[in-house]
Short mmCIF file of C-alpha atoms and ligand atoms in Angstrom, two decimals:
data_model
loop_
_atom_site.label_atom_id
_atom_site.label_comp_id
_atom_site.label_asym_id
_atom_site.label_seq_id
_atom_site.Cartn_x
_atom_site.Cartn_y
_atom_site.Cartn_z
CA MET A 1 -71.51 -104.79 -29.05
CA VAL A 2 -73.48 -106.60 -31.74
CA GLU A 3 -71.75 -109.47 -33.55
CA ASN A 4 -72.19 -109.88 -37.29
CA LEU A 5 -72.66 -113.61 -37.12
CA VAL A 6 -72.99 -116.23 -34.39
CA ILE A 7 -72.58 -119.90 -35.31
CA ILE A 8 -73.96 -122.47 -32.88
CA GLY A 9 -72.24 -125.88 -33.06
CA SER A 10 -68.78 -127.12 -33.99
CA GLY A 11 -69.23 -130.21 -36.14
CA PRO A 12 -68.25 -130.19 -39.84
CA ALA A 13 -71.15 -127.79 -40.58
CA GLY A 14 -70.26 -125.28 -37.87
CA TYR A 15 -66.51 -125.18 -38.54
CA THR A 16 -67.01 -124.97 -42.31
CA ALA A 17 -69.45 -122.08 -41.85
CA ALA A 18 -66.84 -120.46 -39.58
CA ILE A 19 -64.07 -120.89 -42.16
CA TYR A 20 -66.12 -119.29 -44.93
CA ALA A 21 -67.53 -116.52 -42.74
CA GLY A 22 -64.11 -115.81 -41.27
CA ARG A 23 -62.54 -115.52 -44.69
CA ALA A 24 -65.38 -113.16 -45.68
CA GLN A 25 -64.27 -110.95 -42.76
CA LEU A 26 -67.49 -111.42 -40.83
CA GLN A 27 -65.50 -112.13 -37.64
CA PRO A 28 -67.87 -114.96 -36.68
CA VAL A 29 -68.33 -116.07 -33.09
CA VAL A 30 -68.75 -119.82 -32.73
CA PHE A 31 -70.35 -121.45 -29.70
CA GLU A 32 -68.64 -124.83 -29.97
CA GLY A 33 -70.86 -126.50 -27.39
CA PHE A 34 -69.64 -128.31 -24.31
CA SER A 35 -71.94 -131.14 -23.37
CA ALA A 36 -75.44 -130.38 -24.71
CA GLY A 37 -75.98 -132.25 -27.98
CA GLY A 38 -72.51 -133.80 -28.08
CA ILE A 39 -68.98 -132.63 -27.44
CA PRO A 40 -67.09 -129.88 -29.31
CA GLY A 41 -66.13 -131.25 -32.71
CA GLY A 42 -69.43 -133.12 -33.00
CA GLN A 43 -70.23 -136.70 -33.92
CA LEU A 44 -66.92 -137.48 -35.61
CA MET A 45 -65.19 -137.12 -32.25
CA SER A 46 -66.71 -140.47 -31.31
CA THR A 47 -65.41 -142.40 -34.29
CA THR A 48 -62.04 -143.75 -35.34
CA GLU A 49 -61.25 -143.95 -39.06
CA VAL A 50 -63.15 -141.71 -41.49
CA GLU A 51 -62.58 -143.23 -44.92
CA ASN A 52 -64.95 -141.21 -47.08
CA PHE A 53 -64.05 -137.58 -46.46
CA PRO A 54 -62.43 -136.33 -49.70
CA GLY A 55 -58.78 -135.33 -49.52
CA PHE A 56 -57.61 -138.12 -47.23
CA ALA A 57 -56.57 -140.98 -49.49
CA GLU A 58 -55.51 -143.13 -46.53
CA GLY A 59 -58.47 -142.13 -44.33
CA VAL A 60 -58.24 -139.89 -41.29
CA GLN A 61 -59.13 -140.30 -37.62
CA GLY A 62 -62.40 -138.47 -36.80
CA PRO A 63 -60.91 -136.37 -33.94
CA LYS A 64 -57.88 -135.46 -36.10
CA LEU A 65 -60.16 -134.27 -38.92
CA MET A 66 -62.16 -132.13 -36.50
CA GLN A 67 -59.00 -130.70 -34.93
CA GLN A 68 -57.84 -129.67 -38.42
CA MET A 69 -61.19 -128.01 -39.15
CA ARG A 70 -61.01 -126.18 -35.80
CA GLN A 71 -57.50 -124.89 -36.54
CA GLN A 72 -58.65 -123.74 -39.97
CA ALA A 73 -61.62 -121.89 -38.45
CA LEU A 74 -59.29 -120.12 -36.00
CA ARG A 75 -56.84 -119.25 -38.77
CA SER A 76 -59.74 -117.83 -40.80
CA GLY A 77 -60.56 -115.37 -38.03
CA ALA A 78 -63.33 -117.08 -36.06
CA THR A 79 -63.64 -116.62 -32.31
CA LEU A 80 -64.39 -119.94 -30.63
CA ILE A 81 -66.24 -120.18 -27.33
CA THR A 82 -66.39 -123.64 -25.74
CA ASP A 83 -69.80 -123.32 -24.15
CA ASP A 84 -73.37 -124.52 -24.66
CA VAL A 85 -76.02 -122.14 -25.90
CA ILE A 86 -78.94 -122.47 -23.50
CA ALA A 87 -81.40 -119.95 -24.95
CA VAL A 88 -81.99 -117.91 -28.09
CA ASP A 89 -84.47 -115.15 -28.81
CA PHE A 90 -85.20 -114.68 -32.48
CA THR A 91 -88.24 -112.49 -31.78
CA GLN A 92 -85.99 -109.52 -31.05
CA TYR A 93 -83.44 -108.01 -33.42
CA PRO A 94 -80.50 -108.10 -33.15
CA PHE A 95 -81.00 -111.71 -32.08
CA LEU A 96 -80.08 -112.71 -28.55
CA ILE A 97 -78.02 -115.81 -27.76
CA ALA A 98 -77.35 -116.86 -24.16
CA SER A 99 -74.80 -119.46 -23.10
CA ALA A 100 -74.46 -121.70 -20.05
CA ASP A 101 -71.62 -119.58 -18.68
CA LEU A 102 -74.09 -116.71 -18.64
CA LEU A 103 -72.64 -115.01 -21.66
CA GLU A 104 -75.22 -113.01 -23.64
CA VAL A 105 -74.39 -112.14 -27.20
CA LYS A 106 -76.38 -110.08 -29.70
CA ALA A 107 -76.04 -110.97 -33.35
CA GLN A 108 -77.24 -109.70 -36.70
CA ALA A 109 -77.26 -113.22 -38.13
CA VAL A 110 -77.17 -116.75 -36.75
CA ILE A 111 -76.24 -120.11 -38.30
CA ILE A 112 -77.46 -123.16 -36.40
CA CYS A 113 -75.29 -126.28 -36.71
CA THR A 114 -76.20 -128.22 -33.58
CA GLY A 115 -76.36 -131.59 -35.36
CA ALA A 116 -78.22 -134.67 -34.31
CA THR A 117 -77.58 -137.53 -31.93
CA ALA A 118 -77.81 -141.13 -33.10
CA LYS A 119 -80.00 -143.05 -30.66
CA ARG A 120 -78.26 -145.86 -28.83
CA LEU A 121 -79.57 -148.77 -26.80
CA HIS A 122 -76.95 -148.44 -24.04
CA LEU A 123 -76.55 -152.20 -23.82
CA PRO A 124 -74.08 -153.84 -21.47
CA GLY A 125 -70.78 -154.02 -23.38
CA GLU A 126 -71.76 -151.21 -25.77
CA GLU A 127 -69.03 -148.76 -24.67
CA LYS A 128 -66.36 -151.45 -25.03
CA PHE A 129 -67.42 -152.48 -28.53
CA TRP A 130 -68.31 -149.02 -29.88
CA ASN A 131 -66.15 -148.71 -33.02
CA ASN A 132 -65.06 -152.30 -32.41
CA GLY A 133 -68.12 -153.90 -33.94
CA ILE A 134 -70.93 -151.60 -32.81
CA SER A 135 -71.83 -148.61 -34.97
CA ALA A 136 -74.72 -146.28 -35.72
CA CYS A 137 -73.82 -145.62 -39.37
CA ALA A 138 -73.70 -148.29 -42.05
CA ILE A 139 -72.52 -145.92 -44.79
CA CYS A 140 -69.67 -144.74 -42.57
CA ASP A 141 -68.52 -148.06 -41.17
CA GLY A 142 -69.88 -150.82 -43.44
CA ALA A 143 -66.63 -151.16 -45.39
CA ASN A 144 -64.61 -151.83 -42.22
CA PRO A 145 -62.66 -155.09 -42.74
CA LEU A 146 -64.23 -156.35 -39.49
CA PHE A 147 -67.46 -156.90 -41.39
CA ALA A 148 -66.11 -158.37 -44.64
CA ASN A 149 -67.95 -161.63 -45.33
CA ALA A 150 -69.05 -161.74 -41.70
CA ASP A 151 -72.46 -162.12 -40.07
CA ILE A 152 -73.74 -158.82 -38.75
CA ALA A 153 -76.94 -157.56 -37.12
CA VAL A 154 -79.00 -154.43 -37.68
CA VAL A 155 -81.47 -153.24 -35.03
CA GLY A 156 -84.65 -151.45 -36.10
CA GLY A 157 -87.79 -151.84 -38.13
CA GLY A 158 -88.20 -148.57 -40.00
CA ASP A 159 -87.00 -147.33 -43.38
CA SER A 160 -83.48 -146.55 -42.11
CA ALA A 161 -83.05 -150.03 -40.65
CA VAL A 162 -84.16 -151.67 -43.87
CA GLU A 163 -81.94 -149.37 -45.94
CA GLU A 164 -78.95 -150.08 -43.71
CA ALA A 165 -79.57 -153.84 -43.84
CA LEU A 166 -79.71 -153.74 -47.65
CA TYR A 167 -76.60 -151.55 -47.84
CA LEU A 168 -74.64 -153.87 -45.56
CA THR A 169 -75.26 -156.90 -47.80
CA LYS A 170 -72.51 -155.44 -50.03
CA TYR A 171 -69.96 -156.32 -47.37
CA ALA A 172 -71.42 -158.93 -45.04
CA ARG A 173 -72.06 -162.58 -45.72
CA LYS A 174 -75.37 -162.36 -43.89
CA VAL A 175 -77.36 -159.57 -42.25
CA HIS A 176 -79.66 -160.35 -39.34
CA LEU A 177 -82.37 -157.73 -39.00
CA LEU A 178 -83.56 -157.57 -35.39
CA VAL A 179 -87.13 -156.27 -35.23
CA ARG A 180 -88.74 -155.65 -31.84
CA SER A 181 -92.32 -156.30 -32.97
CA ASP A 182 -93.80 -158.67 -35.52
CA ARG A 183 -93.93 -156.16 -38.35
CA LEU A 184 -91.74 -153.68 -40.20
CA ARG A 185 -92.59 -149.97 -40.20
CA ALA A 186 -90.68 -149.42 -43.45
CA SER A 187 -92.47 -148.60 -46.71
CA LYS A 188 -94.05 -151.46 -48.63
CA THR A 189 -91.41 -151.36 -51.39
CA MET A 190 -88.55 -151.41 -48.92
CA GLN A 191 -90.21 -154.26 -47.02
CA GLU A 192 -90.45 -156.33 -50.17
CA ARG A 193 -86.80 -155.76 -50.98
CA VAL A 194 -85.68 -156.90 -47.57
CA LEU A 195 -88.08 -159.81 -47.29
CA ASN A 196 -86.92 -161.18 -50.63
CA HIS A 197 -83.20 -160.72 -50.07
CA ASN A 198 -81.34 -163.99 -49.70
CA GLN A 199 -78.61 -162.47 -47.51
CA ILE A 200 -81.04 -160.97 -45.01
CA GLN A 201 -82.73 -162.90 -42.21
CA ILE A 202 -85.40 -161.13 -40.19
CA HIS A 203 -85.69 -162.01 -36.51
CA TRP A 204 -89.17 -160.92 -35.37
CA ARG A 205 -89.91 -159.93 -31.75
CA SER A 206 -86.17 -159.78 -31.07
CA LEU A 207 -84.59 -157.35 -28.67
CA PRO A 208 -80.82 -157.18 -28.14
CA ILE A 209 -80.09 -157.16 -24.40
CA SER A 210 -76.29 -157.39 -24.13
CA THR A 211 -73.13 -157.59 -26.24
CA HIS A 212 -70.14 -159.91 -25.78
CA GLY A 213 -66.70 -160.62 -27.19
CA ASP A 214 -63.00 -160.32 -26.44
CA GLU A 215 -61.28 -157.38 -28.14
CA VAL A 216 -64.07 -156.93 -30.67
CA LEU A 217 -67.76 -157.79 -30.74
CA GLY A 218 -68.43 -161.51 -31.16
CA CYS A 219 -72.01 -162.06 -30.06
CA VAL A 220 -75.28 -160.32 -29.27
CA ARG A 221 -77.67 -161.74 -26.69
CA ILE A 222 -81.27 -161.48 -27.83
CA GLN A 223 -84.53 -161.76 -25.96
CA ASP A 224 -87.81 -162.81 -27.54
CA THR A 225 -90.20 -159.98 -26.64
CA GLN A 226 -93.14 -162.40 -26.46
CA THR A 227 -91.78 -165.48 -24.70
CA GLY A 228 -88.86 -163.87 -22.83
CA MET A 229 -86.56 -166.61 -24.15
CA VAL A 230 -82.91 -165.61 -24.47
CA SER A 231 -80.52 -166.74 -27.22
CA ASP A 232 -77.08 -165.78 -28.52
CA LEU A 233 -76.44 -164.62 -32.08
CA THR A 234 -72.84 -164.84 -33.27
CA VAL A 235 -72.09 -161.64 -35.17
CA SER A 236 -69.09 -159.39 -35.82
CA GLY A 237 -71.16 -156.25 -36.18
CA LEU A 238 -74.18 -154.60 -34.61
CA PHE A 239 -75.63 -151.53 -36.31
CA TYR A 240 -78.16 -149.33 -34.56
CA ALA A 241 -80.75 -147.98 -36.96
CA ILE A 242 -83.24 -146.78 -34.39
CA GLY A 243 -83.27 -143.16 -35.39
CA HIS A 244 -81.61 -139.86 -34.60
CA THR A 245 -82.66 -137.03 -32.34
CA PRO A 246 -82.02 -133.60 -33.86
CA ASN A 247 -80.54 -131.18 -31.31
CA THR A 248 -83.32 -128.64 -31.66
CA GLY A 249 -84.82 -128.43 -28.16
CA LEU A 250 -83.59 -124.83 -27.95
CA PHE A 251 -85.42 -123.78 -31.07
CA GLN A 252 -88.82 -125.38 -30.54
CA GLU A 253 -90.65 -122.15 -29.80
CA GLN A 254 -88.51 -120.09 -32.17
CA LEU A 255 -88.29 -121.78 -35.56
CA ALA A 256 -90.40 -123.98 -37.84
CA LEU A 257 -89.46 -127.62 -37.28
CA ASP A 258 -90.74 -130.69 -39.13
CA GLU A 259 -92.70 -133.44 -37.39
CA ALA A 260 -89.47 -135.26 -36.42
CA GLY A 261 -88.01 -132.07 -34.91
CA TYR A 262 -85.54 -131.16 -37.69
CA ILE A 263 -85.27 -127.48 -38.60
CA LYS A 264 -87.15 -126.73 -41.81
CA THR A 265 -85.09 -125.01 -44.49
CA GLU A 266 -86.35 -123.45 -47.68
CA GLY A 267 -85.86 -125.35 -50.93
CA LYS A 268 -82.22 -125.60 -51.92
CA SER A 269 -81.11 -122.96 -49.44
CA THR A 270 -80.28 -123.22 -45.74
CA ALA A 271 -82.66 -120.37 -44.83
CA THR A 272 -85.08 -121.01 -41.97
CA ASN A 273 -88.47 -119.31 -41.61
CA ILE A 274 -86.77 -116.41 -39.76
CA PRO A 275 -84.83 -114.04 -42.02
CA GLY A 276 -81.27 -113.80 -40.69
CA VAL A 277 -81.25 -117.36 -39.29
CA TRP A 278 -79.85 -120.32 -41.25
CA ALA A 279 -79.48 -123.99 -40.39
CA ALA A 280 -76.84 -126.37 -41.74
CA GLY A 281 -75.79 -129.99 -41.29
CA ASP A 282 -77.60 -132.84 -39.60
CA VAL A 283 -79.86 -130.49 -37.64
CA GLN A 284 -81.78 -129.92 -40.87
CA ASP A 285 -80.90 -133.10 -42.79
CA HIS A 286 -82.35 -136.48 -41.94
CA ILE A 287 -81.52 -137.93 -45.34
CA TYR A 288 -77.79 -137.77 -46.06
CA ARG A 289 -76.27 -137.31 -42.57
CA GLN A 290 -72.64 -137.31 -43.70
CA ALA A 291 -69.68 -135.13 -42.73
CA ILE A 292 -69.22 -133.92 -46.29
CA THR A 293 -72.88 -132.95 -46.75
CA ALA A 294 -72.84 -131.19 -43.35
CA ALA A 295 -69.69 -129.30 -44.36
CA GLY A 296 -71.24 -128.45 -47.74
CA SER A 297 -74.35 -127.00 -46.17
CA GLY A 298 -72.22 -125.10 -43.64
CA CYS A 299 -70.50 -123.46 -46.60
CA MET A 300 -73.89 -122.65 -48.16
CA ALA A 301 -75.17 -121.10 -44.94
CA ALA A 302 -72.10 -118.87 -44.58
CA LEU A 303 -72.37 -117.66 -48.18
CA GLU A 304 -76.08 -117.01 -47.77
CA ALA A 305 -75.52 -115.17 -44.49
CA GLU A 306 -72.77 -113.07 -46.00
CA ARG A 307 -74.94 -112.03 -48.96
CA TRP A 308 -77.91 -111.28 -46.74
CA LEU A 309 -75.83 -109.24 -44.30
CA SER A 310 -74.22 -107.19 -47.03
CA GLN A 311 -77.68 -106.41 -48.45
CA GLN A 312 -79.15 -105.58 -45.04
CA HIS A 313 -76.38 -103.75 -43.28
CA SER A 314 -73.07 -102.03 -43.78
CA VAL A 315 -71.68 -104.96 -41.85
CA PHE A 316 -68.09 -104.97 -43.01
CA ILE A 317 -67.64 -101.27 -42.48
CA SER A 318 -69.04 -101.33 -38.96
CA ALA A 319 -67.23 -104.54 -38.02
CA VAL A 320 -63.83 -103.55 -39.35
CA ALA A 321 -63.93 -99.83 -38.42
C1 LIG B 401 -70.01 -142.98 -34.79
C2 LIG B 401 -70.23 -142.14 -36.03
C3 LIG B 401 -69.39 -142.32 -37.11
C4 LIG B 401 -69.57 -141.55 -38.24
N1 LIG B 401 -68.72 -141.74 -39.29
C5 LIG B 401 -68.83 -140.98 -40.38
C6 LIG B 401 -67.96 -141.16 -41.49
O1 LIG B 401 -67.09 -142.03 -41.47
N2 LIG B 401 -68.13 -140.34 -42.56
C7 LIG B 401 -69.11 -139.40 -42.61
O2 LIG B 401 -69.18 -138.66 -43.60
N3 LIG B 401 -69.98 -139.22 -41.61
C8 LIG B 401 -69.87 -139.99 -40.49
N4 LIG B 401 -70.75 -139.85 -39.47
C9 LIG B 401 -71.81 -138.84 -39.60
C10 LIG B 401 -71.22 -137.45 -39.33
O3 LIG B 401 -70.49 -137.48 -38.13
C11 LIG B 401 -72.31 -136.40 -39.24
O4 LIG B 401 -73.09 -136.41 -40.43
C12 LIG B 401 -71.72 -134.99 -39.09
O5 LIG B 401 -70.87 -134.96 -37.94
C13 LIG B 401 -72.81 -133.94 -38.94
O6 LIG B 401 -72.18 -132.73 -38.75
P1 LIG B 401 -72.92 -131.50 -38.09
O7 LIG B 401 -71.92 -130.40 -38.12
O8 LIG B 401 -74.22 -131.28 -38.71
O9 LIG B 401 -73.23 -131.90 -36.58
P2 LIG B 401 -72.49 -132.69 -35.43
O10 LIG B 401 -71.25 -133.35 -35.88
O11 LIG B 401 -73.56 -133.50 -34.79
O12 LIG B 401 -72.06 -131.53 -34.44
C14 LIG B 401 -73.01 -130.82 -33.72
C15 LIG B 401 -72.29 -129.79 -32.89
O13 LIG B 401 -73.24 -128.96 -32.25
C16 LIG B 401 -72.84 -128.74 -30.91
N5 LIG B 401 -74.03 -128.41 -30.14
C17 LIG B 401 -75.16 -129.13 -29.96
N6 LIG B 401 -76.01 -128.46 -29.16
C18 LIG B 401 -75.40 -127.29 -28.83
C19 LIG B 401 -75.75 -126.17 -28.03
N7 LIG B 401 -76.91 -126.10 -27.37
N8 LIG B 401 -74.88 -125.13 -27.92
C20 LIG B 401 -73.70 -125.16 -28.59
N9 LIG B 401 -73.31 -126.20 -29.37
C21 LIG B 401 -74.14 -127.25 -29.47
C22 LIG B 401 -72.17 -130.06 -30.51
O14 LIG B 401 -71.30 -129.85 -29.41
C23 LIG B 401 -71.41 -130.36 -31.78
O15 LIG B 401 -70.22 -129.65 -31.81
C24 LIG B 401 -70.60 -140.59 -38.31
C25 LIG B 401 -71.46 -140.42 -37.22
C26 LIG B 401 -71.28 -141.18 -36.09
C27 LIG B 401 -72.19 -140.98 -34.91
#
């Protein structure tokens, strides 16, 4: 049995691809994942309120949104398998996909939606204050009332950290940028913007070592990386901007990746360097990294796969007959 289309990953990109491919009668098979690269449902399963996904005027809980997308994928005709893909072979055709439960599936087309994982520091207290002051996404969580006119901290020294610090000045009274070394890695222009901003204070050679508070975050303990001296910074928010790891370990020998490990896609499309394989969502996007952009590119990948399949094969006839 050769499947028309296998989708790997079940975040907004994977489920949206499944909805479109299901409605196009491709009978897609989705490997939702289990523990590799995040849980089924993806990154939004680890957040509370999602305020910026269109269609939810009052906001929606991340897990509820993903549950709705899952139901819609099922209703559209997708088959969902809650298992991690552990190997793929794109050198043979039909492609081969193997899962942890030793399932081997052959497919005429594959859409990769395995997302990315925001790096965390795993500080003492982090689990308790995750979503209660600690976040890895300023655009997602900056408008939380917790941070309105408050002091908050951003950890990191690259372009993302500087961008997040600047973005957060819209909401916070003051942003403390905690930089491990004595220089920023961000571009010159971004550095100038942050150095000249009167709401941003840079703390050089500063490493957060633990987080404290009652119900919500109230303070971050910081160590001077040169002297070892420890001090407490009173803040209501701590934003990690120390990078993301794309979940592409599986594809390293199979697909063209960029220097940071993201899957390379061609121009405005979601096509990879292997015809018949597409990539959508955060696994190929280190710029926007939002649920709506992931969903949008999942839709693109499904439409592109459908067109390609109908040009290449009599897919509908063989699948439906
Ligand atoms: C805490 C937090 C809060 C956020 N809040 C918002 C917000 O409010 N609004 C917003 O727009 N965005 C938000 N984001 C960003 C948003 O979650 C991501 O941009 C979006 O989830 C990316 O979707 P994706 O489908 O590309 O991948 P992901 O959501 O990362 O999903 C990847 C999927 O791939 C699966 N997977 C990985 N490896 C394998 C494998 N080997 N085999 C099978 N499956 C695999 C995982 O199980 C998972 O289902 C937030 C992110 C975080 C971390």
